[in-house]
XYZ file of C-alpha atoms in Angstrom:
629
model
C 0.000 0.000 0.000
C 1.251 3.515 -0.820
C 1.627 5.233 2.557
C 1.452 8.663 0.905
C -1.798 8.072 -0.926
C -4.157 9.481 1.705
C -1.901 12.507 2.264
C -1.905 13.329 -1.449
C -5.554 12.859 -2.357
C -6.220 16.576 -2.023
C -2.643 17.778 -2.446
C -1.785 20.230 -5.175
C 1.398 22.004 -6.156
C 1.871 24.959 -8.518
C 1.752 23.956 -12.179
C 5.363 25.021 -12.699
C 6.499 22.499 -10.071
C 4.184 19.646 -11.109
C 6.633 17.769 -13.387
C 9.424 17.824 -10.785
C 6.939 16.892 -8.059
C 5.701 13.819 -9.938
C 9.269 12.737 -10.615
C 10.214 13.183 -6.943
C 7.263 11.068 -5.856
C 8.130 8.348 -8.344
C 11.749 8.256 -7.156
C 10.578 8.206 -3.510
C 8.308 5.243 -4.308
C 10.948 3.210 -6.144
C 13.686 3.872 -3.575
C 15.980 5.779 -5.971
C 15.792 9.112 -4.096
C 18.833 9.403 -1.790
C 18.416 10.881 1.680
C 20.447 14.087 1.037
C 18.290 14.912 -1.998
C 15.120 14.082 -0.049
C 16.186 16.537 2.642
C 17.124 19.202 0.087
C 13.821 18.971 -1.810
C 11.877 18.804 1.439
C 13.458 22.081 2.531
C 12.749 23.581 -0.901
C 9.066 22.675 -0.682
C 8.784 24.146 2.785
C 10.412 27.369 1.599
C 7.767 27.504 -1.133
C 5.049 27.297 1.573
C 4.328 23.707 0.482
C 4.781 22.014 3.826
C 2.043 19.453 3.142
C 3.886 18.395 0.009
C 7.128 18.070 1.947
C 5.354 15.900 4.532
C 3.879 13.692 1.807
C 7.312 13.292 0.212
C 8.844 12.096 3.488
C 5.895 9.778 4.099
C 6.272 8.231 0.643
C 10.024 7.761 1.041
C 9.608 6.100 4.444
C 6.970 3.740 3.014
C 9.692 1.938 1.099
C 11.493 -0.905 2.863
C 15.261 -1.290 2.783
C 16.534 2.144 3.805
C 19.382 1.941 6.363
C 18.180 2.424 9.949
C 20.321 5.539 10.417
C 18.729 7.117 7.330
C 15.225 6.216 8.475
C 15.964 7.852 11.813
C 16.950 11.137 10.161
C 13.984 11.026 7.787
C 11.537 10.368 10.630
C 12.956 13.303 12.568
C 12.664 15.622 9.564
C 9.144 14.398 8.807
C 8.120 15.144 12.375
C 9.599 18.634 12.052
C 7.631 19.301 8.864
C 4.408 18.065 10.482
C 4.985 20.336 13.472
C 5.557 23.292 11.142
C 2.187 22.697 9.452
C 0.435 22.388 12.818
C -0.201 18.622 12.632
C 0.991 18.185 16.189
C -0.631 14.856 17.032
C 0.752 13.245 13.866
C 4.173 14.792 14.564
C 4.048 13.256 18.047
C 3.449 9.802 16.508
C 6.409 10.201 14.156
C 8.798 11.336 16.905
C 7.740 8.323 18.959
C 8.631 6.099 15.992
C 12.075 7.729 15.889
C 12.508 7.199 19.631
C 11.517 3.556 19.244
C 14.538 3.184 16.978
C 16.848 5.303 19.173
C 15.460 5.968 22.702
C 18.297 8.405 23.485
C 17.735 10.577 20.375
C 17.922 14.002 22.036
C 16.488 16.175 19.260
C 13.483 13.886 18.776
C 12.726 14.015 22.490
C 13.046 17.810 22.501
C 10.667 18.198 19.585
C 8.281 15.658 21.064
C 8.003 17.983 24.051
C 6.994 20.854 21.755
C 4.283 18.793 20.078
C 2.900 17.758 23.470
C 2.903 21.376 24.627
C 0.937 22.387 21.525
C -1.663 19.824 22.564
C -1.772 21.284 26.099
C -0.340 18.100 27.597
C 1.842 20.026 29.990
C 3.154 17.298 32.285
C 4.016 15.037 29.351
C 5.899 17.881 27.642
C 7.876 18.558 30.824
C 8.643 14.847 31.128
C 9.941 14.754 27.543
C 12.352 17.594 28.216
C 13.333 16.077 31.564
C 14.344 12.995 29.586
C 17.027 15.144 27.937
C 18.399 17.299 30.751
C 18.314 14.571 33.424
C 19.476 11.712 31.208
C 22.554 9.954 32.516
C 24.947 8.536 29.979
C 25.498 9.201 26.275
C 22.731 10.471 23.986
C 22.250 10.344 20.234
C 22.614 13.935 19.006
C 23.462 13.493 15.285
C 26.648 15.478 15.803
C 24.979 18.417 17.560
C 26.354 20.004 20.734
C 24.840 18.039 23.618
C 25.347 20.918 26.069
C 23.268 23.114 23.777
C 20.555 20.460 23.592
C 20.454 20.110 27.380
C 20.182 23.871 27.864
C 17.425 23.902 25.235
C 15.550 21.326 27.328
C 16.151 23.250 30.565
C 15.011 26.508 29.009
C 11.843 25.155 27.424
C 10.810 23.459 30.646
C 11.547 26.651 32.603
C 9.551 28.725 30.102
C 6.546 26.418 30.289
C 6.676 26.276 34.095
C 6.756 30.069 34.210
C 3.667 30.200 31.981
C 2.017 27.783 34.405
C 2.954 30.166 37.259
C 5.144 27.485 38.851
C 7.801 30.070 39.515
C 10.016 28.295 42.012
C 10.395 25.219 39.790
C 11.040 27.442 36.797
C 13.726 29.433 38.578
C 15.484 26.244 39.705
C 15.744 25.053 36.088
C 17.044 28.452 34.952
C 19.796 28.183 37.570
C 20.731 24.708 36.324
C 20.753 25.931 32.713
C 22.952 28.932 33.538
C 25.267 26.765 35.616
C 25.759 24.558 32.564
C 26.102 27.499 30.143
C 26.505 30.889 31.895
C 26.465 33.201 28.860
C 22.731 32.926 28.096
C 21.468 36.502 28.169
C 17.822 35.605 27.552
C 17.807 33.099 30.413
C 19.395 35.615 32.789
C 16.698 38.086 31.775
C 13.955 35.631 32.760
C 15.815 34.679 35.945
C 15.770 38.307 37.128
C 12.111 38.813 36.261
C 10.918 35.575 37.830
C 12.593 36.583 41.087
C 10.747 39.904 40.871
C 7.472 38.021 40.474
C 8.221 36.058 43.645
C 9.335 39.147 45.630
C 12.573 37.252 46.083
C 14.993 39.951 47.133
C 17.712 40.751 46.308
C 16.602 40.153 42.752
C 20.164 40.311 41.445
C 21.483 37.172 43.116
C 24.718 35.956 41.459
C 25.692 32.287 41.452
C 28.465 30.208 39.900
C 29.908 32.106 36.943
C 26.813 34.329 36.651
C 27.903 37.677 38.054
C 25.905 40.589 39.436
C 27.071 42.739 36.523
C 26.026 40.100 33.960
C 22.533 40.005 35.470
C 22.291 43.800 35.348
C 23.306 43.891 31.692
C 20.852 41.112 30.809
C 17.852 42.714 32.533
C 14.888 43.341 30.228
C 13.376 46.790 29.927
C 10.241 45.650 31.789
C 12.297 44.356 34.718
C 14.456 47.488 34.655
C 11.349 49.654 35.034
C 10.668 47.907 38.354
C 14.289 48.159 39.485
C 15.226 51.817 38.952
C 13.800 55.218 38.041
C 17.079 56.184 36.358
C 16.012 57.053 32.783
C 19.547 56.472 31.502
C 19.500 52.854 32.709
C 16.027 52.346 31.272
C 17.207 53.781 27.957
C 20.196 51.428 28.004
C 17.968 48.384 28.527
C 15.777 49.428 25.586
C 18.838 50.066 23.439
C 20.228 46.588 24.103
C 16.932 44.973 23.122
C 16.601 46.985 19.923
C 20.217 46.274 18.932
C 19.875 42.531 19.500
C 16.291 41.805 18.462
C 14.849 44.413 16.102
C 15.327 44.126 12.359
C 17.017 46.935 10.445
C 15.369 47.060 7.018
C 17.554 48.248 4.149
C 14.699 49.142 1.839
C 12.736 52.396 1.826
C 9.956 52.830 4.415
C 6.816 51.001 3.330
C 4.678 54.116 3.670
C 6.600 55.584 0.722
C 5.679 52.682 -1.587
C 3.303 53.663 -4.428
C 0.366 51.572 -3.172
C 0.556 53.137 0.269
C 0.971 56.657 -1.110
C -1.961 56.156 -3.486
C -4.221 54.954 -0.667
C -3.529 58.074 1.362
C -3.739 60.439 -1.625
C -7.340 59.439 -2.159
C -8.052 61.946 0.564
C -11.085 61.465 2.742
C -10.961 60.563 6.381
C -7.694 60.301 8.261
C -6.948 56.645 8.962
C -5.774 55.823 12.475
C -4.472 52.314 13.094
C -4.033 50.773 16.531
C -1.412 48.035 16.740
C -1.730 45.628 19.670
C -1.805 42.086 20.953
C -3.691 43.232 24.048
C -7.157 44.065 22.711
C -8.715 41.632 25.153
C -8.943 41.208 28.952
C -5.699 43.083 29.597
C -4.811 46.402 31.213
C -4.481 48.071 27.801
C -7.825 46.697 26.659
C -9.490 47.827 29.876
C -8.093 51.371 29.651
C -8.787 51.935 25.966
C -12.240 50.360 25.681
C -13.981 53.735 25.328
C -11.277 55.476 23.286
C -11.988 53.817 19.935
C -15.747 54.382 20.059
C -15.338 58.075 20.920
C -13.301 58.927 17.831
C -15.022 61.399 15.517
C -16.203 59.287 12.581
C -16.769 62.392 10.467
C -13.007 62.939 10.374
C -11.389 59.621 11.221
C -11.515 55.990 10.168
C -10.369 53.660 12.953
C -8.521 50.401 12.247
C -7.227 47.687 14.573
C -4.244 45.560 13.597
C -4.268 42.931 16.284
C -2.899 39.560 17.239
C -4.791 39.413 20.544
C -6.031 36.143 21.962
C -9.710 35.350 21.509
C -10.618 35.203 25.206
C -14.388 35.208 24.644
C -14.990 38.051 27.111
C -17.597 40.815 26.706
C -14.686 43.272 26.759
C -13.129 41.578 23.724
C -16.411 41.790 21.824
C -16.875 45.413 22.795
C -13.360 46.315 21.671
C -13.734 44.661 18.274
C -17.088 46.357 17.694
C -15.501 49.768 18.333
C -13.366 49.712 15.174
C -14.369 50.443 11.614
C -12.125 47.622 10.434
C -10.283 44.871 12.319
C -7.269 43.249 10.692
C -6.267 40.009 12.396
C -2.549 39.633 11.799
C -1.916 36.668 14.133
C -0.889 34.339 11.328
C 1.113 36.925 9.364
C 4.841 37.373 9.717
C 6.027 40.871 10.569
C 6.924 41.799 6.991
C 3.518 40.762 5.661
C 1.706 42.539 8.505
C 3.652 45.740 7.824
C 2.761 45.562 4.122
C -0.929 45.114 4.981
C -0.811 48.230 7.176
C 0.954 50.232 4.463
C -1.491 49.138 1.758
C -4.423 50.115 3.989
C -3.172 53.700 3.741
C -2.859 54.250 7.482
C -1.893 57.847 8.307
C -1.168 57.406 12.005
C -0.159 54.053 13.483
C -0.454 53.880 17.277
C 1.647 51.174 18.926
C -0.012 50.001 22.152
C 2.636 47.370 22.872
C 6.131 48.866 22.889
C 8.650 46.287 24.081
C 6.287 44.495 26.455
C 5.476 40.781 26.385
C 4.170 39.665 23.004
C 5.311 42.822 21.214
C 6.036 42.827 17.478
C 8.427 45.773 17.115
C 9.678 44.605 13.722
C 6.352 45.650 12.197
C 7.140 49.227 13.159
C 10.714 48.920 11.895
C 9.384 48.607 8.319
C 7.704 52.024 8.737
C 4.258 51.118 7.332
C 2.768 54.512 8.298
C 4.186 58.028 7.933
C 3.369 58.825 11.573
C 4.047 56.174 14.209
C 3.193 56.827 17.848
C 3.879 54.983 21.109
C 1.058 54.954 23.643
C 0.153 53.286 26.967
C 1.622 49.795 26.549
C 5.170 50.907 27.341
C 5.368 53.918 29.678
C 8.988 54.569 28.723
C 11.093 55.224 25.671
C 11.312 52.222 23.359
C 14.302 53.382 21.295
C 12.537 51.795 18.316
C 13.817 53.527 15.186
C 10.363 53.382 13.574
C 8.549 55.208 16.372
C 8.543 58.990 16.082
C 6.221 60.161 18.848
C 5.036 59.263 22.339
C 1.828 60.487 23.974
C 2.550 62.127 27.323
C 1.745 65.096 29.504
C 4.041 67.614 31.140
C 3.995 65.802 34.482
C 5.065 62.366 33.248
C 7.639 63.939 30.926
C 9.284 66.947 32.584
C 11.949 68.808 30.539
C 14.852 66.932 32.132
C 13.442 63.585 30.900
C 13.379 64.533 27.224
C 17.098 63.828 26.773
C 16.418 60.152 27.613
C 13.588 59.644 25.142
C 14.078 58.860 21.459
C 10.478 59.802 20.630
C 9.181 63.355 20.408
C 6.419 64.049 22.952
C 2.803 64.719 22.080
C 1.759 66.613 25.197
C -1.895 66.268 26.169
C -3.141 69.253 28.205
C -4.133 67.409 31.391
C -3.271 63.707 31.596
C -1.737 61.243 29.145
C -4.045 58.382 30.154
C -7.424 57.468 28.705
C -9.826 55.356 30.750
C -13.205 53.701 30.533
C -16.243 55.319 32.147
C -18.375 52.276 31.358
C -16.413 49.747 33.402
C -18.663 47.252 35.133
C -18.643 47.303 38.951
C -19.795 44.424 41.123
C -21.827 44.490 44.317
C -20.234 46.412 47.178
C -18.572 43.912 49.533
C -18.022 44.129 53.279
C -14.655 44.095 54.978
C -15.590 40.838 56.662
C -15.853 39.159 53.255
C -12.129 39.777 52.765
C -11.041 39.155 56.378
C -10.351 42.864 56.890
C -10.846 44.307 60.406
C -13.739 46.765 60.626
C -12.017 49.083 63.084
C -8.513 49.205 61.593
C -6.969 51.637 59.129
C -6.554 49.608 55.943
C -3.658 50.392 53.627
C -3.767 48.632 50.279
C -1.693 47.836 47.193
C -3.141 45.764 44.374
C -0.208 46.312 42.024
C 1.347 43.191 40.548
C 4.001 41.618 42.738
C 6.808 42.205 40.234
C 6.362 45.970 40.778
C 7.354 45.619 44.443
C 10.912 45.858 45.698
C 12.768 45.757 48.979
C 12.948 49.528 49.438
C 9.222 50.101 48.982
C 8.221 47.119 51.083
C 10.542 48.393 53.803
C 8.743 51.737 53.599
C 5.399 49.979 53.974
C 6.643 48.193 57.079
C 7.708 51.546 58.566
C 4.202 52.862 57.794
C 2.560 49.920 59.574
C 4.877 50.419 62.533
C 3.904 54.113 62.648
C 0.140 53.451 62.534
C -0.704 51.013 65.376
C -3.347 48.446 64.505
C -3.257 49.195 60.783
C -3.104 46.430 58.164
C -1.787 46.164 54.641
C -4.020 44.525 52.038
C -2.034 43.028 49.165
C -2.620 41.068 45.997
C -1.784 37.400 46.483
C -0.262 36.928 43.058
C 1.471 33.654 43.893
C 2.298 31.560 46.938
C 6.040 32.262 46.772
C 5.534 36.022 46.794
C 3.143 35.676 49.722
C 5.615 33.613 51.737
C 8.534 35.922 50.943
C 6.552 39.035 51.906
C 5.538 37.464 55.198
C 9.191 36.661 55.939
C 10.225 40.206 55.040
C 7.589 41.587 57.417
C 8.817 39.334 60.219
C 12.399 40.477 59.603
C 11.234 44.120 59.805
C 9.618 43.494 63.190
C 6.042 43.567 61.881
C 3.615 40.766 62.665
C 3.009 38.948 59.318
C -0.654 38.640 60.355
C -0.955 42.368 59.554
C -0.489 41.475 55.897
C -3.820 40.376 54.442
C -3.801 38.851 50.984
C -6.569 39.295 48.442
C -7.176 36.658 45.778
C -7.576 37.564 42.147
C -11.241 38.069 41.262
C -13.262 39.044 38.203
C -12.830 42.700 37.100
C -16.241 43.879 38.419
C -15.506 42.442 41.896
C -11.944 43.761 41.784
C -13.308 47.274 41.216
C -15.968 46.925 43.918
C -13.462 46.005 46.621
C -11.618 49.316 46.127
C -14.343 50.815 48.326
C -12.951 48.952 51.372
C -9.420 50.331 51.975
C -8.759 53.756 53.478
C -5.645 54.544 51.445
C -3.947 52.833 48.503
C -0.135 52.813 48.576
C 1.552 53.074 45.204
C 4.682 51.186 44.174
C 7.937 52.823 43.074
C 9.638 53.124 40.628
C 6.969 51.190 38.676
C 3.889 53.269 39.490
C 0.304 52.135 39.230
C -1.328 52.984 35.907
C -4.571 51.107 35.348
C -4.773 50.312 39.079
C -4.486 54.011 39.954
C -7.263 54.858 37.508
C -9.414 52.107 39.007
C -9.060 53.166 42.639
C -9.647 56.858 41.843
C -12.723 55.979 39.752
C -14.025 54.015 42.740
C -13.422 56.953 45.078
C -10.405 55.753 47.072
C -7.272 57.935 47.369
C -3.815 56.693 46.415
C -0.497 57.945 47.772
C 2.345 57.928 45.265
C 6.029 58.683 45.037
C 7.166 60.341 41.814
C 10.680 59.972 40.466
C 12.735 60.741 37.374
C 11.213 58.412 34.771
C 7.917 58.397 32.852
C 6.738 55.214 34.569
C 7.611 56.524 38.041
C 5.439 59.597 37.428
C 2.300 57.953 36.002
C 0.275 58.001 39.193
C 1.331 61.587 39.907
C -0.100 62.567 36.528
C -3.453 60.988 37.410
C -3.529 62.624 40.839
C -2.761 66.019 39.297
C -5.591 65.637 36.786
C -8.079 64.450 39.418
C -7.213 67.396 41.702
C -5.267 65.688 44.520
C -1.640 66.822 44.048
C -1.004 66.693 47.811
C -0.957 62.881 47.523
C 2.221 63.101 45.411
C 5.532 62.734 47.252
C 9.073 62.912 45.908
C 11.178 60.874 48.348
C 10.762 57.708 50.386
C 10.955 59.742 53.602
C 8.164 62.073 52.491
C 6.110 59.101 51.325
C 6.379 57.319 54.698
C 5.689 60.487 56.647
C 2.598 61.387 54.590
C 1.174 57.851 54.856
C 1.619 57.828 58.643
C 0.002 61.274 58.931
C -3.061 60.072 57.012
C -3.148 56.741 58.872
C -3.162 58.490 62.238
C -5.895 60.871 61.052
C -8.588 58.698 59.405
C -10.736 61.780 58.919
C -8.256 62.997 56.341
C -8.683 59.790 54.343
C -12.455 60.179 54.555
C -12.204 63.754 53.239
C -10.272 62.508 50.209
C -12.993 59.923 49.623
C -15.695 62.585 49.854
C -13.819 64.733 47.345
C -13.460 61.852 44.925
C -17.109 60.915 45.353
C -18.287 64.469 44.663
C -15.677 65.727 42.186
C -13.497 62.876 40.951
C -15.536 61.584 38.042
C -16.165 65.137 36.813
C -12.454 65.968 36.821
C -10.170 66.300 33.814
C -8.868 62.778 34.508
C -12.131 61.202 33.446
C -13.224 63.726 30.792
C -12.855 61.154 28.066
C -14.538 63.086 25.204
C -12.092 65.967 25.750
C -9.051 63.677 26.032
C -10.014 61.995 22.748
C -10.491 65.393 21.045
C -7.025 66.410 22.304
C -5.497 63.242 20.844
C -7.340 63.715 17.563
C -6.191 67.312 17.213
C -2.552 66.211 17.439
C -3.034 63.249 15.101
C -4.828 65.394 12.535
C -1.997 67.919 12.393
C 0.639 65.207 11.983
C -1.351 63.297 9.353
C -2.202 66.347 7.237
C 1.430 67.471 7.287
C 2.341 64.207 5.539
C -0.604 64.297 3.170
C 0.320 67.796 1.975
């Protein structure tokens, strides 16, 4: 029986390749196609986007008896790789298992088997496959490849998957083992630093073996750097390293200058604004911008989304998609194709909502698909991306001394840089008892993500608790390791760990509703609250912040200025601690802030969304028309 027959019943190749294809199949069937040529033509077919043909060719070749075992092993491995590339993960799994039946210690087959299992959401089996490589004792079949590299590959994939599963301690342990085996892995060091931040495992920069403190500093991602320092020069350096190492540098002319793109814009008509994001779903960016898109003036503007966001099935996701005039799903496109689609759509202003955050696609911007490209919200810092010209800001988040550390030119909004959603759903008002909060105590609170915390700020919080007898601190219980580490830090600071009360994650409406319970929210530094600050102020609870030298360390101060509570902005840790203790010892002061926010907050400039959108549109219109002229 011809093993390739079922694969090829509906298989077609371009007419120009048909004669060669038929000859290849015939030679595969009669056993006259040597392995090197099989591999070469298989690669050719894949490069022509004919992966199914490549898979059928391997299947046909392997259906012939008499090939040497070593050759069959290589062909099985390559066939499995092709099947994985065309998303046939279950079939790829079967083929890798056939290869492992021939050679149980075949390292690459076991590594790739793990990937196919992960694609099928069989997490424990994937981890076991990789464990079979990094914990294997004795020699392994590696087809001449570097076995150390294969072991680190297994360590790193297992660590990555464990991190995604929020099994941080296990993930960190595997990163340490990987770096011990091969210390010069910058990407692994980057994740090692950030996973310690997520666990509140201080000091974050913990050297070991040949991994030095300086190496960890140099490897730190921009996101982790934002939590570690408010020094804009260090933040700029972290962005610069990423851009140098990861972002493409196109040699051709910007795509927006190509004739098709120019012609689309020269048709005149409405100005086309495109929003570029993978976070148009249940995510902080999606939550903040939900009202923005719908409020755009449709008489003047046409609003496009270019998104690769996950389909999370939430009402927010549906609402976001319905707010655009056109949604372009670019999940399956490579960056070059996506950039060409944006250029051909004639976009005047492309707004990047992602920056260099997780899941970003900065190479799209590098191809310059729009004449005006703007950074907004996703990355509250300079990105150093050569394709991004502007950043939306206000004069609080970007004081004059910060401009030297920003590659983008600022678009200054008159009041506050941040949009928000006035239609956010709020759950039923809870009681303190529901969250194990004492009725008669002053309740401080911080619902910022654990990676935004650091030893200095937590030490300040412990001094605040010590200065306000009977007070408690209500924190987000992001993971069990962070909770345990914070309790130990409190004990070491002489504060009863029982005064730390941990809140579980809840649905967004219930999360908003519980902001009515604390007396005062304490902001983190240098990574200020953004969405969280908007949420607590919308719900009528004051937040105390410390503002520093960087954009991200001044976000909350911008919101407090716009809402009319500048006296809740401090500029040093000493002032921050002193102000918090003053308010904690005078609960009436906290109640007066709440009354102000109840009576005036939602009518303030912070939440005047129609005006903020008009301010953004005015700037975009000027920039777009300047390029259309």
